[in-house]
mmCIF file of C-alpha atoms in Angstrom:
data_model
loop_
_atom_site.group_PDB
_atom_site.id
_atom_site.type_symbol
_atom_site.label_atom_id
_atom_site.label_comp_id
_atom_site.label_asym_id
_atom_site.label_seq_id
_atom_site.Cartn_x
_atom_site.Cartn_y
_atom_site.Cartn_z
ATOM 1 C CA GLY A 1 105.151 183.377 198.362
ATOM 2 C CA ASP A 2 107.849 185.410 200.133
ATOM 3 C CA ARG A 3 105.919 185.258 203.417
ATOM 4 C CA LEU A 4 105.516 181.492 203.123
ATOM 5 C CA PHE A 5 109.213 181.086 202.369
ATOM 6 C CA GLN A 6 110.271 183.249 205.321
ATOM 7 C CA ASP A 7 107.921 181.341 207.630
ATOM 8 C CA MET A 8 109.386 178.064 206.404
ATOM 9 C CA ILE A 9 112.900 179.270 207.196
ATOM 10 C CA GLN A 10 111.815 180.367 210.667
ATOM 11 C CA TYR A 11 110.167 177.008 211.318
ATOM 12 C CA TRP A 12 113.205 175.082 210.062
ATOM 13 C CA SER A 13 115.452 177.138 212.363
ATOM 14 C CA LEU A 14 113.616 175.567 215.305
ATOM 15 C CA PHE A 15 115.121 172.187 214.393
ATOM 16 C CA ARG A 16 118.601 173.359 215.446
ATOM 17 C CA ASP A 17 119.743 173.247 219.063
ATOM 18 C CA ASN A 18 121.958 176.325 219.084
ATOM 19 C CA SER A 19 123.676 175.249 222.286
ATOM 20 C CA THR A 20 125.081 172.118 220.618
ATOM 21 C CA GLY A 21 124.806 172.856 216.900
ATOM 22 C CA LEU A 22 122.906 169.587 216.399
ATOM 23 C CA TRP A 23 119.552 169.161 214.662
ATOM 24 C CA CYS A 24 116.464 167.408 215.996
ATOM 25 C CA ASP A 25 114.407 164.728 214.326
ATOM 26 C CA TRP A 26 111.143 166.612 214.648
ATOM 27 C CA VAL A 27 109.542 169.819 215.906
ATOM 28 C CA GLY A 28 105.814 170.104 216.519
ATOM 29 C CA PHE A 29 103.514 172.941 215.548
ATOM 30 C CA GLY A 30 101.842 175.483 217.811
ATOM 31 C CA SER A 31 103.410 175.786 221.261
ATOM 32 C CA ALA A 32 105.580 172.650 220.935
ATOM 33 C CA PRO A 33 109.205 173.288 221.960
ATOM 34 C CA GLY A 34 111.927 173.718 219.393
ATOM 35 C CA CYS A 35 115.098 171.659 219.456
ATOM 36 C CA GLY A 36 116.743 172.163 222.844
ATOM 37 C CA GLU A 37 116.408 171.227 226.497
ATOM 38 C CA GLU A 38 112.788 170.061 226.160
ATOM 39 C CA ASN A 39 113.226 168.444 222.749
ATOM 40 C CA GLN A 40 116.646 166.873 222.273
ATOM 41 C CA ARG A 41 116.102 163.853 220.022
ATOM 42 C CA TYR A 42 118.919 164.499 217.594
ATOM 43 C CA SER A 43 118.967 162.661 214.288
ATOM 44 C CA SER A 44 122.079 162.079 212.185
ATOM 45 C CA ALA A 45 119.963 162.498 209.049
ATOM 46 C CA SER A 46 118.590 165.804 210.347
ATOM 47 C CA VAL A 47 122.125 167.031 210.976
ATOM 48 C CA ALA A 48 122.893 166.284 207.326
ATOM 49 C CA VAL A 49 119.925 168.316 206.086
ATOM 50 C CA GLY A 50 120.759 171.091 208.520
ATOM 51 C CA LEU A 51 124.318 171.385 207.242
ATOM 52 C CA VAL A 52 123.104 171.531 203.637
ATOM 53 C CA SER A 53 120.376 174.040 204.471
ATOM 54 C CA ASP A 54 122.859 176.546 205.917
ATOM 55 C CA CYS A 55 124.805 176.413 202.630
ATOM 56 C CA VAL A 56 121.582 177.093 200.737
ATOM 57 C CA LEU A 57 120.717 180.041 202.950
ATOM 58 C CA VAL A 58 124.177 181.531 202.420
ATOM 59 C CA GLU A 59 123.827 181.125 198.668
ATOM 60 C CA LEU A 60 120.439 182.881 198.785
ATOM 61 C CA GLY A 61 121.870 185.749 200.849
ATOM 62 C CA LEU A 62 119.684 184.901 203.841
ATOM 63 C CA LEU A 63 122.468 183.886 206.237
ATOM 64 C CA PRO A 64 125.804 185.693 206.560
ATOM 65 C CA ARG A 65 128.648 183.457 205.428
ATOM 66 C CA VAL A 66 130.740 184.114 208.541
ATOM 67 C CA GLU A 67 127.842 183.132 210.793
ATOM 68 C CA ALA A 68 127.133 180.013 208.726
ATOM 69 C CA GLU A 69 130.780 178.942 208.886
ATOM 70 C CA ALA A 70 130.783 179.303 212.681
ATOM 71 C CA ARG A 71 127.555 177.308 212.948
ATOM 72 C CA THR A 72 128.907 174.567 210.689
ATOM 73 C CA LEU A 73 132.178 174.254 212.606
ATOM 74 C CA GLN A 74 130.245 174.024 215.858
ATOM 75 C CA THR A 75 128.186 171.181 214.404
ATOM 76 C CA LEU A 76 131.173 169.276 213.004
ATOM 77 C CA ILE A 77 133.052 169.535 216.313
ATOM 78 C CA GLU A 78 129.998 168.394 218.280
ATOM 79 C CA VAL A 79 129.408 165.446 215.945
ATOM 80 C CA ARG A 80 132.754 164.026 217.093
ATOM 81 C CA THR A 81 131.023 163.234 220.418
ATOM 82 C CA TRP A 82 128.133 161.352 218.756
ATOM 83 C CA PRO A 83 127.866 157.672 219.882
ATOM 84 C CA ARG A 84 129.919 155.528 217.517
ATOM 85 C CA GLU A 85 130.406 151.749 217.607
ATOM 86 C CA ALA A 86 134.027 150.841 218.272
ATOM 87 C CA PHE A 87 134.578 148.286 215.489
ATOM 88 C CA HIS A 88 133.946 150.144 212.221
ATOM 89 C CA GLY A 89 132.974 153.653 213.304
ATOM 90 C CA PHE A 90 129.299 153.760 212.326
ATOM 91 C CA LEU A 91 127.073 156.174 214.262
ATOM 92 C CA VAL A 92 123.906 155.588 216.195
ATOM 93 C CA HIS A 93 120.869 156.950 214.366
ATOM 94 C CA PHE A 94 119.427 159.016 217.256
ATOM 95 C CA THR A 95 120.996 160.530 220.348
ATOM 96 C CA ASP A 96 120.452 163.353 222.866
ATOM 97 C CA ARG A 97 122.392 165.880 224.918
ATOM 98 C CA ASN A 98 123.728 163.058 227.095
ATOM 99 C CA ARG A 99 124.923 161.258 223.936
ATOM 100 C CA SER A 100 122.765 158.269 224.778
ATOM 101 C CA ALA A 101 122.701 155.457 222.238
ATOM 102 C CA THR A 102 118.930 155.359 221.847
ATOM 103 C CA SER A 103 118.599 153.455 218.563
ATOM 104 C CA GLU A 104 120.387 151.301 215.983
ATOM 105 C CA TYR A 105 123.896 151.881 214.666
ATOM 106 C CA SER A 106 122.978 152.659 211.080
ATOM 107 C CA THR A 107 125.152 152.629 207.977
ATOM 108 C CA ILE A 108 122.849 154.839 205.899
ATOM 109 C CA ASP A 109 122.266 157.412 208.619
ATOM 110 C CA THR A 110 126.000 157.660 209.236
ATOM 111 C CA ALA A 111 126.422 158.132 205.489
ATOM 112 C CA LEU A 112 123.799 160.868 205.328
ATOM 113 C CA LEU A 113 125.474 162.854 208.109
ATOM 114 C CA VAL A 114 128.935 162.546 206.550
ATOM 115 C CA ALA A 115 127.631 163.339 203.051
ATOM 116 C CA GLY A 116 125.988 166.467 204.456
ATOM 117 C CA ALA A 117 129.287 167.403 206.110
ATOM 118 C CA LEU A 118 131.161 166.918 202.825
ATOM 119 C CA PHE A 119 128.565 169.068 201.049
ATOM 120 C CA ALA A 120 129.263 171.862 203.555
ATOM 121 C CA GLY A 121 133.015 171.259 203.292
ATOM 122 C CA ASN A 122 132.947 171.592 199.513
ATOM 123 C CA PHE A 123 130.832 174.742 199.812
ATOM 124 C CA PHE A 124 132.865 176.570 202.459
ATOM 125 C CA GLY A 125 136.311 175.037 201.925
ATOM 126 C CA GLY A 126 139.187 175.603 204.338
ATOM 127 C CA GLU A 127 138.814 174.419 207.907
ATOM 128 C CA ILE A 128 135.316 173.071 207.278
ATOM 129 C CA LEU A 129 136.482 170.985 204.326
ATOM 130 C CA ASN A 130 139.290 169.535 206.438
ATOM 131 C CA ALA A 131 136.863 168.747 209.282
ATOM 132 C CA SER A 132 134.445 167.022 206.911
ATOM 133 C CA ARG A 133 137.220 164.877 205.441
ATOM 134 C CA ASP A 134 138.351 163.952 208.955
ATOM 135 C CA LEU A 135 134.781 162.835 209.648
ATOM 136 C CA LEU A 136 134.799 160.656 206.534
ATOM 137 C CA ARG A 137 137.951 158.892 207.751
ATOM 138 C CA LEU A 138 136.422 157.898 211.107
ATOM 139 C CA THR A 139 134.289 155.161 209.509
ATOM 140 C CA ASP A 140 135.438 152.050 207.641
ATOM 141 C CA TRP A 141 132.774 152.281 204.935
ATOM 142 C CA SER A 142 133.752 149.130 203.054
ATOM 143 C CA GLN A 143 132.533 147.060 205.999
ATOM 144 C CA ALA A 144 128.988 147.804 204.814
ATOM 145 C CA LEU A 145 129.690 145.931 201.558
ATOM 146 C CA ALA A 146 129.668 142.116 201.578
ATOM 147 C CA ASN A 147 132.167 141.865 198.735
ATOM 148 C CA ALA A 148 132.907 143.403 195.351
ATOM 149 C CA THR A 149 130.562 141.154 193.350
ATOM 150 C CA ASP A 150 127.766 140.500 195.878
ATOM 151 C CA PRO A 151 125.000 143.151 195.782
ATOM 152 C CA THR A 152 124.479 142.929 199.560
ATOM 153 C CA ILE A 153 124.787 146.169 201.548
ATOM 154 C CA PHE A 154 124.521 145.864 205.325
ATOM 155 C CA THR A 155 122.230 148.327 207.079
ATOM 156 C CA MET A 156 123.272 148.006 210.747
ATOM 157 C CA VAL A 157 126.106 147.077 213.098
ATOM 158 C CA ASP A 158 125.943 145.131 216.344
ATOM 159 C CA PRO A 159 127.822 147.461 218.751
ATOM 160 C CA LEU A 160 128.853 144.548 220.990
ATOM 161 C CA SER A 161 130.403 142.327 218.321
ATOM 162 C CA GLY A 162 130.900 144.545 215.282
ATOM 163 C CA LYS A 163 128.918 142.087 213.181
ATOM 164 C CA MET A 164 127.227 143.673 210.194
ATOM 165 C CA HIS A 165 123.585 142.736 209.697
ATOM 166 C CA GLY A 166 120.410 143.803 207.917
ATOM 167 C CA ILE A 167 120.567 143.203 204.175
ATOM 168 C CA LEU A 168 119.527 145.417 201.280
ATOM 169 C CA LYS A 169 120.500 145.304 197.625
ATOM 170 C CA PRO A 170 120.567 148.070 195.000
ATOM 171 C CA PHE A 171 118.942 150.321 193.955
ATOM 172 C CA ASN A 172 118.118 152.522 196.943
ATOM 173 C CA GLU A 173 119.590 155.303 199.070
ATOM 174 C CA TYR A 174 122.446 152.997 200.123
ATOM 175 C CA TYR A 175 124.054 154.262 196.934
ATOM 176 C CA ILE A 176 125.421 156.936 199.302
ATOM 177 C CA VAL A 177 127.058 154.344 201.599
ATOM 178 C CA ALA A 178 128.774 152.711 198.624
ATOM 179 C CA TYR A 179 129.798 156.118 197.267
ATOM 180 C CA LEU A 180 131.536 157.073 200.522
ATOM 181 C CA ALA A 181 133.300 153.696 200.554
ATOM 182 C CA MET A 182 134.606 154.433 197.058
ATOM 183 C CA LEU A 183 135.714 157.928 198.121
ATOM 184 C CA GLN A 184 137.656 156.355 200.967
ATOM 185 C CA HIS A 185 139.172 153.620 198.804
ATOM 186 C CA PRO A 186 139.469 155.130 195.289
ATOM 187 C CA SER A 187 141.908 152.544 193.922
ATOM 188 C CA PRO A 188 140.243 150.752 190.976
ATOM 189 C CA ASP A 189 141.208 147.407 192.548
ATOM 190 C CA SER A 190 139.606 148.115 195.932
ATOM 191 C CA LYS A 191 136.479 146.274 197.019
ATOM 192 C CA ALA A 192 134.642 149.583 197.284
ATOM 193 C CA SER A 193 135.512 150.814 193.795
ATOM 194 C CA ARG A 194 134.773 147.467 192.184
ATOM 195 C CA TYR A 195 131.436 147.257 193.992
ATOM 196 C CA PHE A 196 130.401 150.791 193.063
ATOM 197 C CA ASN A 197 131.397 150.416 189.419
ATOM 198 C CA LEU A 198 129.512 147.128 189.107
ATOM 199 C CA PHE A 199 126.273 147.961 190.910
ATOM 200 C CA PHE A 200 126.002 151.735 190.415
ATOM 201 C CA GLY A 201 128.509 152.807 187.782
ATOM 202 C CA THR A 202 130.355 156.079 187.331
ATOM 203 C CA SER A 203 129.790 156.937 183.673
ATOM 204 C CA GLN A 204 126.990 154.784 182.313
ATOM 205 C CA LYS A 205 124.069 152.507 183.200
ATOM 206 C CA PRO A 206 125.306 150.023 185.827
ATOM 207 C CA GLU A 207 126.119 146.516 184.601
ATOM 208 C CA GLY A 208 124.944 144.924 187.845
ATOM 209 C CA ALA A 209 125.157 141.303 189.000
ATOM 210 C CA GLY A 210 122.928 138.743 190.667
ATOM 211 C CA GLY A 211 119.832 140.489 189.319
ATOM 212 C CA TYR A 212 120.612 143.873 190.928
ATOM 213 C CA PRO A 213 119.956 146.691 190.480
ATOM 214 C CA ILE A 214 116.486 145.893 189.174
ATOM 215 C CA HIS A 215 115.206 147.817 186.150
ATOM 216 C CA LYS A 216 111.458 148.399 186.240
ATOM 217 C CA GLU A 217 109.494 150.483 183.753
ATOM 218 C CA TYR A 218 106.560 152.721 184.524
ATOM 219 C CA HIS A 219 104.633 153.895 181.447
ATOM 220 C CA GLY A 220 107.794 153.615 179.394
ATOM 221 C CA TYR A 221 110.100 155.272 181.932
ATOM 222 C CA ASP A 222 112.976 152.960 182.917
ATOM 223 C CA LEU A 223 113.631 153.287 186.662
ATOM 224 C CA LEU A 224 115.834 151.425 189.143
ATOM 225 C CA THR A 225 114.592 149.622 192.230
ATOM 226 C CA ASP A 226 115.482 146.888 194.735
ATOM 227 C CA HIS A 227 112.231 144.881 194.638
ATOM 228 C CA ASN A 228 109.203 144.139 192.469
ATOM 229 C CA GLY A 229 107.730 147.603 193.004
ATOM 230 C CA TRP A 230 109.196 151.074 192.776
ATOM 231 C CA VAL A 231 111.156 152.848 195.517
ATOM 232 C CA SER A 232 110.124 156.206 196.923
ATOM 233 C CA SER A 233 111.064 159.315 194.967
ATOM 234 C CA PHE A 234 113.072 160.714 197.878
ATOM 235 C CA ILE A 235 115.724 158.094 197.112
ATOM 236 C CA PRO A 236 117.065 159.470 193.810
ATOM 237 C CA GLN A 237 116.812 162.952 195.339
ATOM 238 C CA PHE A 238 119.002 161.977 198.312
ATOM 239 C CA CYS A 239 121.581 160.698 195.825
ATOM 240 C CA TRP A 240 121.228 163.804 193.621
ATOM 241 C CA PHE A 241 121.803 166.315 196.390
ATOM 242 C CA LEU A 242 124.334 164.452 198.546
ATOM 243 C CA THR A 243 126.789 162.905 196.062
ATOM 244 C CA GLN A 244 128.789 164.372 193.215
ATOM 245 C CA SER A 245 128.840 161.068 191.344
ATOM 246 C CA PHE A 246 125.076 161.018 190.787
ATOM 247 C CA GLN A 247 125.280 164.370 189.021
ATOM 248 C CA LEU A 248 128.525 163.697 187.141
ATOM 249 C CA ASP A 249 127.319 160.352 185.744
ATOM 250 C CA THR A 250 125.077 161.366 182.838
ATOM 251 C CA TYR A 251 123.110 158.118 183.069
ATOM 252 C CA TYR A 252 121.774 159.308 186.413
ATOM 253 C CA SER A 253 121.668 163.057 185.840
ATOM 254 C CA ALA A 254 120.423 163.141 182.239
ATOM 255 C CA THR A 255 118.447 159.893 181.967
ATOM 256 C CA LEU A 256 117.332 158.334 185.257
ATOM 257 C CA PHE A 257 116.597 161.495 187.263
ATOM 258 C CA PRO A 258 114.420 163.151 184.570
ATOM 259 C CA ALA A 259 112.687 159.807 183.921
ATOM 260 C CA TRP A 260 111.868 159.534 187.628
ATOM 261 C CA LEU A 261 110.346 163.001 187.631
ATOM 262 C CA ARG A 262 108.109 162.154 184.686
ATOM 263 C CA ALA A 263 107.160 158.736 186.045
ATOM 264 C CA ASP A 264 106.109 160.269 189.372
ATOM 265 C CA MET A 265 104.029 162.891 187.580
ATOM 266 C CA LYS A 266 102.476 160.177 185.394
ATOM 267 C CA PHE A 267 101.383 158.251 188.476
ATOM 268 C CA TRP A 268 99.558 161.304 189.800
ATOM 269 C CA GLU A 269 98.049 162.000 186.395
ATOM 270 C CA THR A 270 96.467 158.544 186.470
ATOM 271 C CA ALA A 271 95.638 158.518 190.207
ATOM 272 C CA LEU A 272 93.790 161.849 190.386
ATOM 273 C CA THR A 273 90.552 162.810 188.690
ATOM 274 C CA ASN A 274 89.058 166.143 187.698
ATOM 275 C CA SER A 275 87.066 166.052 190.941
ATOM 276 C CA SER A 276 90.163 165.569 193.154
ATOM 277 C CA GLU A 277 90.386 168.462 195.628
ATOM 278 C CA VAL A 278 92.421 169.747 198.554
ATOM 279 C CA TRP A 279 90.577 172.210 200.794
ATOM 280 C CA GLY A 280 88.019 172.737 198.050
ATOM 281 C CA HIS A 281 90.583 173.469 195.339
ATOM 282 C CA PRO A 282 91.009 171.212 192.285
ATOM 283 C CA VAL A 283 94.493 169.668 192.244
ATOM 284 C CA LYS A 284 94.737 167.378 189.214
ATOM 285 C CA GLY A 285 97.791 168.426 187.239
ATOM 286 C CA LYS A 286 99.006 170.633 190.099
ATOM 287 C CA VAL A 287 100.267 168.241 192.789
ATOM 288 C CA TRP A 288 102.431 165.141 192.754
ATOM 289 C CA GLY A 289 105.463 163.704 194.529
ATOM 290 C CA CYS A 290 105.740 160.333 196.303
ATOM 291 C CA GLY A 291 107.924 161.025 199.333
ATOM 292 C CA ALA A 292 108.375 159.830 202.903
ATOM 293 C CA GLY A 293 106.731 161.415 205.914
ATOM 294 C CA THR A 294 103.474 161.839 207.754
ATOM 295 C CA THR A 295 100.289 160.617 206.068
ATOM 296 C CA PRO A 296 96.739 160.100 207.377
ATOM 297 C CA ASP A 297 97.901 156.554 208.227
ATOM 298 C CA GLY A 298 101.058 157.688 210.040
ATOM 299 C CA TYR A 299 104.633 157.683 208.767
ATOM 300 C CA ARG A 300 105.303 155.818 205.538
ATOM 301 C CA ALA A 301 107.477 155.971 202.440
ATOM 302 C CA ASP A 302 105.057 156.440 199.561
ATOM 303 C CA LYS A 303 105.920 155.148 196.116
ATOM 304 C CA ILE A 304 104.585 155.060 192.585
ATOM 305 C CA GLU A 305 101.581 152.684 192.634
ATOM 306 C CA ASP A 306 101.920 152.407 196.431
ATOM 307 C CA ASN A 307 100.424 155.575 197.888
ATOM 308 C CA PRO A 308 97.099 154.497 199.418
ATOM 309 C CA THR A 309 96.220 157.887 200.939
ATOM 310 C CA LEU A 310 97.420 159.835 197.872
ATOM 311 C CA THR A 311 99.666 161.988 200.035
ATOM 312 C CA PHE A 312 101.637 164.304 197.774
ATOM 313 C CA SER A 313 104.914 165.989 198.709
ATOM 314 C CA SER A 314 105.819 169.555 197.833
ATOM 315 C CA ALA A 315 109.373 168.736 198.928
ATOM 316 C CA ILE A 316 109.564 166.057 196.240
ATOM 317 C CA MET A 317 108.104 168.454 193.684
ATOM 318 C CA ALA A 318 110.790 171.017 194.494
ATOM 319 C CA GLY A 319 113.525 168.398 194.696
ATOM 320 C CA PHE A 320 113.059 167.478 191.044
ATOM 321 C CA LEU A 321 113.648 171.013 189.789
ATOM 322 C CA GLY A 322 117.110 169.994 188.640
ATOM 323 C CA ALA A 323 115.506 167.555 186.211
ATOM 324 C CA ALA A 324 112.621 169.730 185.064
ATOM 325 C CA GLY A 325 114.299 171.280 182.032
ATOM 326 C CA ASP A 326 111.598 172.700 179.734
ATOM 327 C CA LEU A 327 108.822 170.769 181.478
#
């Protein structure tokens, strides 16, 4: 177990370009290059995970705090050069050492990066906290919300006109976009606060409007979704780890999150049989987790009752530890 953990840390370290402090979208196995000159496809979401991971390593005593603070400051300074549309301040999803705008200007991926920065700021405090709050202020988050009583959240920005486009409605990871809008505009009368209180809530199950968020049960477990099926289990975990509100609201932390854990496990209990094996080892009752990533059919976001290759995720298993209790 210790060897596996140390190897995982070493592999994850390859995702960081130490010359820029930014984190790459992917790193191959074997002789594939780590993040750097030969592999410089930076991802705003990867930067978020990288910032959080350094905090975790400090907490575990595996990275000196002084070194981690220097690394984090380097990252937060470098992020200021990331391509950003000029109307509302949302970031491009992917870039490189030349700061090319190689993909869409994404509201959720901007939110993930800033939420990761705020996580690091709250952990380290001081100069890093100030830098993370400065980063929050560079985006006008409320532009991603149609209005206070319409469930629409916009997913992208046209960099030439500033027009918001791409429509999603709760419940999904765009909880984080709405949360940052509320942080920026905390007045109870603001569009952001009214939207968040209506569609997500801060102290109880959200009231909702226009049919959203959608409640959908799985074997008696009441979950939230944005369509007729269930959303991937990485979604409540993103909200759990990257926002304080998801943990402080007992509806999410004490009811929804544990229910999601048990619903995911129930799916695998029904999907696997006693003859189900991985590399010759029986796995029924041992593996579960519907996440997003590589499957035999390529990348996909697997979900309860929508996991055709039965690809389980150890990351999802670990991510639900906060809800495991006496399980």
